[in-house]
Every structure is written in structure tokens, then in C-alpha cells.
mmCIF file of C-alpha atoms in Angstrom:
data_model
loop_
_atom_site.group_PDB
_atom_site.id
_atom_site.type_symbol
_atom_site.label_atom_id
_atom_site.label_comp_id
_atom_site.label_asym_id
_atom_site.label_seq_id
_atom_site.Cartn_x
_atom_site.Cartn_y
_atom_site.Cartn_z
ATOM 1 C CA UNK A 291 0.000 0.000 0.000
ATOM 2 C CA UNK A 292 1.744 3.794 -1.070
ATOM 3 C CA UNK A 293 1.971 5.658 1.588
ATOM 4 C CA UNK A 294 -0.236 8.749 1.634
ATOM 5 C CA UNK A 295 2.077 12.356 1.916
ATOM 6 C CA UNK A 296 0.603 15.589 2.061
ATOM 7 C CA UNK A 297 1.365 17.992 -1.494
ATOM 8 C CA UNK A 298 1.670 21.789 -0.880
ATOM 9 C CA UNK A 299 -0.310 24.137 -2.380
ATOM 10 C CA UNK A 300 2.623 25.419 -4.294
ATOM 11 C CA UNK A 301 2.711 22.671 -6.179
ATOM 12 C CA UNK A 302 -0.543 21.651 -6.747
ATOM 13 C CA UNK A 303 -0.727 25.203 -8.869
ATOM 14 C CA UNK A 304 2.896 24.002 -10.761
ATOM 15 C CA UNK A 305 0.630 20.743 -11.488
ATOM 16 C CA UNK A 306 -2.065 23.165 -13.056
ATOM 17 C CA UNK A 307 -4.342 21.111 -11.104
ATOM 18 C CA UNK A 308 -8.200 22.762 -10.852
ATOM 19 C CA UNK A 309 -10.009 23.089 -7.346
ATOM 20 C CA UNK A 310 -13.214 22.879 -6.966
ATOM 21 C CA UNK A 311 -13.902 26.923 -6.686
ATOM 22 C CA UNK A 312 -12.613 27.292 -9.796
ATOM 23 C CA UNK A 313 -14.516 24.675 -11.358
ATOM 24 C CA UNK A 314 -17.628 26.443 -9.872
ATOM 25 C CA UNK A 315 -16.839 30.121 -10.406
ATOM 26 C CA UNK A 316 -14.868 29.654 -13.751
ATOM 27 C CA UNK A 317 -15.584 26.552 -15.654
ATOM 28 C CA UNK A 318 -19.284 25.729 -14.641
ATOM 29 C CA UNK A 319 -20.957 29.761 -13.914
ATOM 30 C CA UNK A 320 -19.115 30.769 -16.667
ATOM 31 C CA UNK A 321 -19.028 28.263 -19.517
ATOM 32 C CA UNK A 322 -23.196 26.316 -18.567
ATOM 33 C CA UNK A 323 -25.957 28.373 -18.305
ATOM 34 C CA UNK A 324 -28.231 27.107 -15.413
ATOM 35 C CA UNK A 325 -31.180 27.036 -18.067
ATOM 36 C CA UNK A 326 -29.264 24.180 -19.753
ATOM 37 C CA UNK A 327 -28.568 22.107 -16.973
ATOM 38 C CA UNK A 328 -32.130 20.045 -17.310
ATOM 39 C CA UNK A 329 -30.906 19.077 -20.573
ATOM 40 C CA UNK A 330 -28.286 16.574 -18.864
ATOM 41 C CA UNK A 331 -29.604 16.695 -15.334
ATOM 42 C CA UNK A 332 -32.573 15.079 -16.936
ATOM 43 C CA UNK A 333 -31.580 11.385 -18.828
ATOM 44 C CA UNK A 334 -34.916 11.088 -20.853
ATOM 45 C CA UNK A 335 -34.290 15.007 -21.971
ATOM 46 C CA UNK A 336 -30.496 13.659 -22.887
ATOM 47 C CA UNK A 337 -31.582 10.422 -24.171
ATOM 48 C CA UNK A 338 -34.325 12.040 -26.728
ATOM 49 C CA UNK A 339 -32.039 15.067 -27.623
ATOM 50 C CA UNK A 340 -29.237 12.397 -28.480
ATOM 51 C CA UNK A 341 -31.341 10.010 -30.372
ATOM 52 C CA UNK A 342 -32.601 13.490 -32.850
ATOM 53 C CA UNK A 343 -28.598 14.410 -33.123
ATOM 54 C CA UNK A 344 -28.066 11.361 -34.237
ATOM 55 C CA UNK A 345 -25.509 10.200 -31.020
ATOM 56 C CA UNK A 346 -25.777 6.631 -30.701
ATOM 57 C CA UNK A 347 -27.492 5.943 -27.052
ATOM 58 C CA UNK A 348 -28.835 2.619 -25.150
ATOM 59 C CA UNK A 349 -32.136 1.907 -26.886
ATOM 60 C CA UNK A 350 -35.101 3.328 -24.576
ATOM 61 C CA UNK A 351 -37.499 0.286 -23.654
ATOM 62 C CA UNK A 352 -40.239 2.610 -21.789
ATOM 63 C CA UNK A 353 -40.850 4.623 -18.668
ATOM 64 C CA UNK A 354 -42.629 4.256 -15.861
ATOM 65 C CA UNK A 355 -43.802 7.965 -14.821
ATOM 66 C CA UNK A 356 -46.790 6.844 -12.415
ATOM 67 C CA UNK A 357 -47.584 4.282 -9.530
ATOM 68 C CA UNK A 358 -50.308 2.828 -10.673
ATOM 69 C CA UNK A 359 -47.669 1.649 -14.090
ATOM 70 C CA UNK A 360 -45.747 -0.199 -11.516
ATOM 71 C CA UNK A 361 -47.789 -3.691 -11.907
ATOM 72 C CA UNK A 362 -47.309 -3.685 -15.266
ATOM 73 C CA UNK A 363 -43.476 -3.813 -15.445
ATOM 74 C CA UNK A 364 -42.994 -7.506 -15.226
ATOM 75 C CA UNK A 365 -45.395 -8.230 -18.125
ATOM 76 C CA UNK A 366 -43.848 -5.212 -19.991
ATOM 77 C CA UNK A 367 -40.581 -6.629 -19.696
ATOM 78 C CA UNK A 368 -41.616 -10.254 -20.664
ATOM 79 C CA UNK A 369 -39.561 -10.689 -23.801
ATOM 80 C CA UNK A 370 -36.778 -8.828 -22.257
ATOM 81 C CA UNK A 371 -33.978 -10.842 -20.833
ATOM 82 C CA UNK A 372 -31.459 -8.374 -19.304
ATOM 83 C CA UNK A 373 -32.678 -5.069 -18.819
ATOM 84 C CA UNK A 374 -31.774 -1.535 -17.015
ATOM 85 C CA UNK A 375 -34.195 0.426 -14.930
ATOM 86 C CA UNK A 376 -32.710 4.051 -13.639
ATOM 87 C CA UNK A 377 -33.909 7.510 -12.435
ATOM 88 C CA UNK A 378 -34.314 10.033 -14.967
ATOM 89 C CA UNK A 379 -32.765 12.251 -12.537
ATOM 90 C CA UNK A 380 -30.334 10.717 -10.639
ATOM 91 C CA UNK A 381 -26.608 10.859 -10.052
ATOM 92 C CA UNK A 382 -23.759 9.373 -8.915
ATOM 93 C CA UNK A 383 -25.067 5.996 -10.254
ATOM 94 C CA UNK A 384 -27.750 5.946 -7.097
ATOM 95 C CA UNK A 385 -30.539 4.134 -8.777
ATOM 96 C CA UNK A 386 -29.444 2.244 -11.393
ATOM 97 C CA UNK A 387 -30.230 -1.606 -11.491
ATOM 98 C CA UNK A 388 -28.985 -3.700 -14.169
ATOM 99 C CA UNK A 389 -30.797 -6.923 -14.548
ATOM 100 C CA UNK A 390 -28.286 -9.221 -16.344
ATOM 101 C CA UNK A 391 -31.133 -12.647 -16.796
ATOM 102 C CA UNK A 392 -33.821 -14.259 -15.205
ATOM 103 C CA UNK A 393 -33.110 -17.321 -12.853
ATOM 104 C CA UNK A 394 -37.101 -18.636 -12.564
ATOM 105 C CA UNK A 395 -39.418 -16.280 -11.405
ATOM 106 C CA UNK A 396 -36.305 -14.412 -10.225
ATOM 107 C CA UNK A 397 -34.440 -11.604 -11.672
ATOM 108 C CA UNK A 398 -30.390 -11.431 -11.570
ATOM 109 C CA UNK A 399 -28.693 -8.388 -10.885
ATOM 110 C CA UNK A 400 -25.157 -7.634 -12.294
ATOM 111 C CA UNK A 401 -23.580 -8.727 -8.991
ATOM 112 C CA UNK A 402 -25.428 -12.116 -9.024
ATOM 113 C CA UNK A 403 -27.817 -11.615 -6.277
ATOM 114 C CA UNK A 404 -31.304 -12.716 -7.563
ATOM 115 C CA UNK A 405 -34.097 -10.126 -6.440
ATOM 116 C CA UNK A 406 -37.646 -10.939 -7.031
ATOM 117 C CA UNK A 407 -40.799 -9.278 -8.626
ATOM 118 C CA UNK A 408 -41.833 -7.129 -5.703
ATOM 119 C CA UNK A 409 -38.377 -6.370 -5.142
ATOM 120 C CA UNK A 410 -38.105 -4.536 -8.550
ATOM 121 C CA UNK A 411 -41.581 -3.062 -8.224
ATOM 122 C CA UNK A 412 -40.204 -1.688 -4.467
ATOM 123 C CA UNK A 413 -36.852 -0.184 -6.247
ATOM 124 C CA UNK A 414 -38.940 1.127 -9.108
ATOM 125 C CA UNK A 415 -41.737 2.797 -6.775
ATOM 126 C CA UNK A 416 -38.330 4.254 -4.754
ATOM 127 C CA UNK A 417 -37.240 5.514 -7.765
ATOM 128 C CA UNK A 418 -40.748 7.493 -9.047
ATOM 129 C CA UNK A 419 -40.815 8.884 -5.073
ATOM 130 C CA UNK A 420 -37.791 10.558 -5.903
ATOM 131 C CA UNK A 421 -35.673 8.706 -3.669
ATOM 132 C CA UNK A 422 -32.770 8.770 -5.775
ATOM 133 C CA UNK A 423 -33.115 12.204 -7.742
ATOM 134 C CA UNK A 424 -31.703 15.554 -7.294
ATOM 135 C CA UNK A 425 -33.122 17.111 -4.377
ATOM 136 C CA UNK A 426 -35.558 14.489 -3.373
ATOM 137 C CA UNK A 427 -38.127 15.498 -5.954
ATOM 138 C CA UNK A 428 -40.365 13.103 -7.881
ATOM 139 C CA UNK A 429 -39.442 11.252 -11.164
ATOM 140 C CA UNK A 430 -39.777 8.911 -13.671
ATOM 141 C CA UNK A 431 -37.864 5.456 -14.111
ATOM 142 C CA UNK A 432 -36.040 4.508 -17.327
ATOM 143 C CA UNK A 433 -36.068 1.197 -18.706
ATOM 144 C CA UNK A 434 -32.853 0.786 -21.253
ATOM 145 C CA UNK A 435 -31.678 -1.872 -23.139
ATOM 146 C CA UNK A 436 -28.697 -2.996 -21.126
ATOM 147 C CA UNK A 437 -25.324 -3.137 -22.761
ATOM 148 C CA UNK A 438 -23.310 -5.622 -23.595
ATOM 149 C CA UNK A 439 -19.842 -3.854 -22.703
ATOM 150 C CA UNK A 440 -16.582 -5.063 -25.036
ATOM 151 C CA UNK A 441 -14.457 -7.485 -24.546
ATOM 152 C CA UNK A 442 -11.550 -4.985 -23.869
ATOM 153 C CA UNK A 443 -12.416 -4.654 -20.825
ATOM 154 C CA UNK A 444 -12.033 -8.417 -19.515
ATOM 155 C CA UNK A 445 -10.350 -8.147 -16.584
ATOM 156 C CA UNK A 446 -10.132 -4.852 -16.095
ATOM 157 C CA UNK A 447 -13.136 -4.226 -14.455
ATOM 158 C CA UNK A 448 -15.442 -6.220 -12.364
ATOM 159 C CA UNK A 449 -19.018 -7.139 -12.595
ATOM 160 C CA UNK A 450 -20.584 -3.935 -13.812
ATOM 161 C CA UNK A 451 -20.451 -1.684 -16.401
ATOM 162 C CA UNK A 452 -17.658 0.196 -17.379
ATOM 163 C CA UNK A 453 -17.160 3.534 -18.599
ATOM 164 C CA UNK A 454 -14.753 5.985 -19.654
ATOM 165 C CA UNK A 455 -15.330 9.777 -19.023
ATOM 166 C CA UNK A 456 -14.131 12.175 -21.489
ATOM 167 C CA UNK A 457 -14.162 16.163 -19.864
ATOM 168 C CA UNK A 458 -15.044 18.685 -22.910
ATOM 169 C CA UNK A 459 -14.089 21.964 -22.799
ATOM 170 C CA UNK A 460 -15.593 24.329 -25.341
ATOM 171 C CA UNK A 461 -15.699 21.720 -27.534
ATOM 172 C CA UNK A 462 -12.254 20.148 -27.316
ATOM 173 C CA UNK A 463 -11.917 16.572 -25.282
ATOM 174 C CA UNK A 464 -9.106 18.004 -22.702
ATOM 175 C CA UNK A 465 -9.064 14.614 -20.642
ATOM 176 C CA UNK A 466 -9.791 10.698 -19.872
ATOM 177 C CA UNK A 467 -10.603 8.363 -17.782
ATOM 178 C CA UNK A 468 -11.921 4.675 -17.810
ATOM 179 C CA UNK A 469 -14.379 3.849 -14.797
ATOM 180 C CA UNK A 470 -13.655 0.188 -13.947
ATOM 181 C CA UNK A 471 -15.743 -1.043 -11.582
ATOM 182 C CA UNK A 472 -14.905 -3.577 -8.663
ATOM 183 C CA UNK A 473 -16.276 -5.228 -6.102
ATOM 184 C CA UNK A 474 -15.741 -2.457 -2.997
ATOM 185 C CA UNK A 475 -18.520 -0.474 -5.536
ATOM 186 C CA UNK A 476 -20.559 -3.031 -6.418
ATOM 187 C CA UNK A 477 -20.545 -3.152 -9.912
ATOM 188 C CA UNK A 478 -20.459 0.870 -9.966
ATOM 189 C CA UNK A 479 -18.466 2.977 -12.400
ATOM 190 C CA UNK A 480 -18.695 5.949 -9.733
ATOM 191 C CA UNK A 481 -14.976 6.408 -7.948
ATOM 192 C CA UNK A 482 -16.758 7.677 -4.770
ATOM 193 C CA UNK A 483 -18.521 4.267 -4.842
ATOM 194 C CA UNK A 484 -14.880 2.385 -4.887
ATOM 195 C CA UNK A 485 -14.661 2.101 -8.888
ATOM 196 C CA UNK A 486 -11.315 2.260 -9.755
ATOM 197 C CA UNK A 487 -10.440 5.492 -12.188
ATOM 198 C CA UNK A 488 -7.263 4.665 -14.483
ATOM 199 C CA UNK A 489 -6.193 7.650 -16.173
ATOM 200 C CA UNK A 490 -6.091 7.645 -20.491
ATOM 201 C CA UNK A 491 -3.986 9.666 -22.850
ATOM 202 C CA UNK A 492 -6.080 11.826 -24.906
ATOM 203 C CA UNK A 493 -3.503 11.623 -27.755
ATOM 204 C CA UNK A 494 -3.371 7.447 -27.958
ATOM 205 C CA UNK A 495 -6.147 5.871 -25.539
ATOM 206 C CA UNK A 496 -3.564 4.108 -23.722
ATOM 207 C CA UNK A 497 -3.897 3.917 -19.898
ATOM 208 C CA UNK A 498 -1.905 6.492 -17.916
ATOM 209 C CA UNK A 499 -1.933 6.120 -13.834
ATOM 210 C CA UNK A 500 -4.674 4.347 -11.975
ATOM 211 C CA UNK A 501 -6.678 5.121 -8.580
ATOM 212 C CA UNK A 502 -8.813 3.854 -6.144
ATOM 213 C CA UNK A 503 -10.098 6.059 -3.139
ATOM 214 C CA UNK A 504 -7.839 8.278 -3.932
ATOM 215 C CA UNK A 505 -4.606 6.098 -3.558
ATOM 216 C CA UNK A 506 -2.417 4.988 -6.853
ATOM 217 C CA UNK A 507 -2.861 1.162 -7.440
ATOM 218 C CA UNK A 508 -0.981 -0.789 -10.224
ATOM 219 C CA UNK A 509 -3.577 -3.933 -10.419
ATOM 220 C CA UNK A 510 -7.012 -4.231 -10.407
ATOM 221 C CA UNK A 511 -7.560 -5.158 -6.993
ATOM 222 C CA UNK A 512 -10.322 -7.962 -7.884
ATOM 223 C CA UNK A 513 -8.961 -9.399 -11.086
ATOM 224 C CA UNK A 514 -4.887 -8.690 -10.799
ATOM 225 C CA UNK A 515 -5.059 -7.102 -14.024
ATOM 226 C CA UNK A 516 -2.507 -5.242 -14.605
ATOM 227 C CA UNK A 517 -4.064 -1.800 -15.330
ATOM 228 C CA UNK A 518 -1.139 0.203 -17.361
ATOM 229 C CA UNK A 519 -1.901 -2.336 -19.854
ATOM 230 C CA UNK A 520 -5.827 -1.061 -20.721
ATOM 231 C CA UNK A 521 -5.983 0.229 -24.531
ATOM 232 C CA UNK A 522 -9.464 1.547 -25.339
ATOM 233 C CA UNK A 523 -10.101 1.094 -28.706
ATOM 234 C CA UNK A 524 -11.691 3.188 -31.649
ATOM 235 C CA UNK A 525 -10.536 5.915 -29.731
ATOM 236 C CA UNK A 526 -10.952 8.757 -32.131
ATOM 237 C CA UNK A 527 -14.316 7.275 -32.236
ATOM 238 C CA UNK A 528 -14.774 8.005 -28.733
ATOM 239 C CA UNK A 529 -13.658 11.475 -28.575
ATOM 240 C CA UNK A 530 -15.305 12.677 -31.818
ATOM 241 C CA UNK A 531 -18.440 11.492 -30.214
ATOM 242 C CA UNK A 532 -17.849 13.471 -26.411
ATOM 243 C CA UNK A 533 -16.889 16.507 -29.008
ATOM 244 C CA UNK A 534 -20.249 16.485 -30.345
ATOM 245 C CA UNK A 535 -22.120 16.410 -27.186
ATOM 246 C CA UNK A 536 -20.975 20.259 -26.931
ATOM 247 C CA UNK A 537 -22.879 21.216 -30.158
ATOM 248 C CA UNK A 538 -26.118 19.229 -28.790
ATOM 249 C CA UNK A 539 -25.983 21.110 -25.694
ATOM 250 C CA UNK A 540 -24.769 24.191 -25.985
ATOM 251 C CA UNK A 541 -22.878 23.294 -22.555
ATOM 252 C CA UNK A 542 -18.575 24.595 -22.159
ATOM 253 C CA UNK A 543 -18.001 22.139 -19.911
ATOM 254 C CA UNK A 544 -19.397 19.096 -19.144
ATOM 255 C CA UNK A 545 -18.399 15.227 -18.389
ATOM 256 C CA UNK A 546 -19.119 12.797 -21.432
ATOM 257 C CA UNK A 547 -19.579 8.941 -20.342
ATOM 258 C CA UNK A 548 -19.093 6.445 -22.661
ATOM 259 C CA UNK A 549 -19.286 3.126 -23.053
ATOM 260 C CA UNK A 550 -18.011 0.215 -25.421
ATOM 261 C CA UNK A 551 -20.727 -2.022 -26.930
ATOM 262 C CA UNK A 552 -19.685 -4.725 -28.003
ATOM 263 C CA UNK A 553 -21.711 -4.826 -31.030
ATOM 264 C CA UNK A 554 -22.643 -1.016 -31.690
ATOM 265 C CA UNK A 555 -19.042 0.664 -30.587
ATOM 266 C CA UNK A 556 -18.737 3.288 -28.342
ATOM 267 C CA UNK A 557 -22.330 4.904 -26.934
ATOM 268 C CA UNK A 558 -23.788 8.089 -24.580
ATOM 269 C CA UNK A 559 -24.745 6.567 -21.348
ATOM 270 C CA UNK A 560 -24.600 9.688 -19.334
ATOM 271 C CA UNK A 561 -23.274 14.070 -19.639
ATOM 272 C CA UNK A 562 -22.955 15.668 -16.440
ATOM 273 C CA UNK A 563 -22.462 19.247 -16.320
ATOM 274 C CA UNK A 564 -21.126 19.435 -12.975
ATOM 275 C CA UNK A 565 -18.047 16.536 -13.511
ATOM 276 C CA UNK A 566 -15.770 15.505 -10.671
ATOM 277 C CA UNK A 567 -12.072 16.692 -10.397
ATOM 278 C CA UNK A 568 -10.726 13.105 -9.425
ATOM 279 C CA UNK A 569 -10.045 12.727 -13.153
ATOM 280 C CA UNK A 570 -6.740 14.960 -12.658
ATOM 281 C CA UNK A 571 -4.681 12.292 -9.792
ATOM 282 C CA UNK A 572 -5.281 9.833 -12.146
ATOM 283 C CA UNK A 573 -3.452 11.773 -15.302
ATOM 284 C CA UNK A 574 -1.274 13.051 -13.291
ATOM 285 C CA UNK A 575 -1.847 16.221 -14.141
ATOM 286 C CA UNK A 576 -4.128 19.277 -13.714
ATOM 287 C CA UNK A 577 -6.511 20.840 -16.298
ATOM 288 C CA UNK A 578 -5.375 24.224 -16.181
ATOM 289 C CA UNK A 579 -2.471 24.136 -18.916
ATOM 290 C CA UNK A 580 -5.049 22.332 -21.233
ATOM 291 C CA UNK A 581 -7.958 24.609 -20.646
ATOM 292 C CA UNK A 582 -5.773 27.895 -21.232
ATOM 293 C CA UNK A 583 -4.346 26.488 -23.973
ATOM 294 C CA UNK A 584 -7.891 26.586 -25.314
ATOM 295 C CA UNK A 585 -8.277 29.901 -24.250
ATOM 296 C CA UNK A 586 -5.542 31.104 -26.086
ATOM 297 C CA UNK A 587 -6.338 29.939 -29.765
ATOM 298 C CA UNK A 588 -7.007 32.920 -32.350
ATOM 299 C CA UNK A 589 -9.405 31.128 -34.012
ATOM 300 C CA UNK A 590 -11.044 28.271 -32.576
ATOM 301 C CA UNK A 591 -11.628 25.173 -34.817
ATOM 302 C CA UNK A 592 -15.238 24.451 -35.766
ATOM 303 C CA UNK A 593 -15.467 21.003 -36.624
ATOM 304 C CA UNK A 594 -15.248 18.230 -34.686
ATOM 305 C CA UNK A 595 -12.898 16.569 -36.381
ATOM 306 C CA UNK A 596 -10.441 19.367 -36.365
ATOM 307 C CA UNK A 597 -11.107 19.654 -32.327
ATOM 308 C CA UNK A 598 -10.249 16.316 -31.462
ATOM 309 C CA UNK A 599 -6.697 16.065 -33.944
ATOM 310 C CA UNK A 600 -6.116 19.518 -32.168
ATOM 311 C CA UNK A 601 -6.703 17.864 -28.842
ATOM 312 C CA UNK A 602 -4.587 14.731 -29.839
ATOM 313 C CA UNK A 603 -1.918 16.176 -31.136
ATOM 314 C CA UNK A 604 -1.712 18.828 -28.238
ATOM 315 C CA UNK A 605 -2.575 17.030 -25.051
ATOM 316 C CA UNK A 606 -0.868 13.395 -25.567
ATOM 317 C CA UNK A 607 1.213 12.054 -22.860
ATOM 318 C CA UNK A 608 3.259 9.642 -24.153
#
């Protein structure tokens, strides 16, 4: 186990690294306008706004907006094998259960624990009280297709879905991450949850440092995976893809999560307009330089594709 040592604030601003002031005052008041924030904060506004762009998204099964719908979820979902059912307005991943198959009458959850029918009607009910949205208020619950992540990933992550989390900045992917979940979060992508977050170069997809709560790890600590050796692939793919999440929003800054189908390539599960800072320990570096050197261009480029070969060529680390 590293040992933990304190870093001065000195050098955290030699590191460029962001705080979370400035992501409030700078990045967030002054790049989102708070009358786009429902547009992300809201997963069936994101989902139907993606789906009209064009932005390949988990296919939307239904959604349960009222009580009374509650009783008809099982016979709804009859055909349907493995399934998703989340909050329209959650976060942090509170919320979401991914059904993986049926085991009888049963229903299996990603971690293999089999719940049963009034089990998913309690969870869905929780969900339409507003137990897991944004300030407690009242919702809807999704029901996505559930996807079937790529084999790249063997190994890397545990149970779960993983993700990888691109931060856009006016357009421009300015840094990675791939969410690889394990068994301290339960099948979570969510680093607060225990996920591990394992840091990837913008310029080559190729894995970078690796965390977990905070503290650097080498190996995945369920699988022994060695986690320097993760290479995401069709990774201009990926970034063209968090690029164009800025035009459908209108947002400066925001968190793009993706994830690898195995059949359809990389997809939208989730923007968040408010994304964490954790994403800098495991670069090993801070946003700043990359923002400002945003900042600083003349002329900004206007298509994607000239965003993310600026942002390759500019921000690689290796």
C-alpha cells in the first residue's frame, strides 16, 4: 500500500491542477448556463435530444412515470432478458439496477444476487418517489436496453459496467478516464462508490496512472489485471463522439460517459455538467495548462474533427 504524503499548495498550482472553486466560479458559472442544466440533469431530456442528433445511445425500452404503471413492469418486460431500470434524474449511479437474466421467477442483478418481482416493483416505486433524484423530488424510471460492454475490458473491471469519461471543454476533449468497476462499488463505475479510475492519454487511448479512493494502485484489486496495460479502442471514435455532445448542448463544460458495446461501438450513457475533479490524480496532471491552452487559440476550430486532432496532437502524454 503507497503511503499517503501531504502535497503543498505550491505545487498543486505548478501541477495546473483545478479546485473545486474554480470549477464552480470559472468553468461551470461561466461556460453552462443554469437554463441548460435540465438538458443533462434530466436522462430522458439527454436520451431524446441524443437520439434526434443522431448520437448513438442505449435503446429506450419505456418509462414508468406513475404508480399505478408499476404492476405492469414484469409483463412489460416479458420478452426482455437483461434489462436496465434508472432515475431520470439521478446521479452518482444511485438508482441504477442492471438486470443481467432471469433465474425462474427471479431476476439477476449484475452482482449475481437474484431479487424478485416485488423487489423490482419496491426499487422502481423508490425511484418514481424521488428517492434517488436531485433534491428528493419526484421522477420517472427509465427502462434501457442494457449493454453488452466489449471485450476490452475483460479483466479490467469487475461485474458492472464500465465507462470511460471524457471532460469537454468548449468543444475540445481536454481529458480521460476509464471507470472500472470492482467489487468495494458493487458493480459501480462511480470512484466515490470504490470504482477504480485509471487515467487515459487523450492523444493514444492508452492507460496512464490508476486510482482507487484516492490512492495509486498498479492492479485491479479484484482481477490482478494489470491496469497500465488497458488500450481503449476506436478511440478517435470516442472522442469525436464526447466533441459532439458540446454542439447538442450548448454546454462549455461538461463530463461525457461512454461506453463500449460490443456490437454497436462506443455509446452516450450519461453528460454531467457538474463533472468531478478526481479525473486529474489519475493523469497526473491538472486541467489548467489544457484549458488555457484553449483559451488562447485565435481562431477556434469548428469542426469536430479538427477539435479532437487539435486535442490529440496537443494534449498526448506519451
Amino acid at each position: 500500500m503507497p503511503r499517503l504524503r501531504f502535497i503543498t499548495p505550491a505545487r498543486l498550482k505548478e501541477l495546473g491542477i483545478v479546485g473545486m472553486n474554480m470549477r464552480n466560479v470559472r468553468l461551470i458559472s461561466e461556460n453552462n448556463p443554469r437554463r441548460l442544466f435540465p438538458l443533462v440533469d434530466d436522462k430522458l431530456k439527454t436520451k431524446v435530444m441524443a437520439e434526434a442528433a443522431g448520437i448513438p445511445v442505449p435503446r429506450l425500452l419505456g418509462v414508468v412515470r406513475v404508480q399505478q404503471q408499476v404492476r405492469e413492469l414484469v409483463p412489460f418486460l416479458s420478452g426482455q432478458p437483461d434489462f436496465v431500470i434508472k432515475p431520470a434524474n439521478g446521479s452518482g449511479g444511485k438508482g441504477i439496477l442492471v438486470i443481467t437474466g432471469r433465474e425462474g421467477e427471479g431476476f439477476v442483478k449484475s452482482d449475481g444476487m437474484v431479487i424478485s418481482r416485488a423487489d423490482l416493483h419496491r426499487h422502481t416505486s423508490n425511484i418514481l418517489s424521488g428517492l434517488f433524484s436531485l433534491g428528493g423530488r419526484a421522477d420517472v424510471a427509465m427502462l434501457e436496453e442494457r449493454i453488452i460492454f466489449s471485450d476490452v475490458f475483460d479483466g479490467f473491471s469487475f461485474q458492472g459496467v464500465p465507462d470511460i469519461r471524457v471532460i469537454v471543454y468548449k468543444g475540445y476533449p481536454v481529458m480521460a478516464m476509464a471507470r472500472l468497476s470492482t467489487v468495494n462499488s458493487r458493480g459501480k463505475a462511480n470512484l466515490h462508490q470504490g470504482a477504480v479510475g485509471t487515467g487515459v492519454d487523450i492523444g493514444t487511448g492508452c492507460a496512464l496512472l490508476s486510482i482507487q479512493h484516492g490512492t495509486p494502485l498498479k492492479t485491479h484489486p479484484d482481477t490482478g489485471k494489470r491496469l497500465a496495460d488497458l488500450v481503449i479502442p476506436e478511440w478517435a471514435d470516442c472522442l469525436a463522439l464526447a466533441s459532439r455532445c458540446h454542439e447538442m448542448t450548448g454546454l462549455g463544460y461538461l463530463g461525457v460517459d461512454i461506453v463500449l458495446d460490443k456490437h454497436r461501438g462506443p455509446v452516450i450513457l450519461e453528460l454531467n455538467a457538474r463533472p468531478g475533479l478526481a479525473i486529474q490524480m489519475a493523469n497526473g496532471t491538472g486541467l489548467m495548462v489544457r484549458l488555457a491552452a484553449i483559451d488562447a487559440l485565435d481562431q477556434p476550430h469548428e469542426s469536430v474533427a479538427e477539435r479532437v486532432a487539435f486535442s490529440q496532437a496537443s494534449f498526448r502524454s506519451q
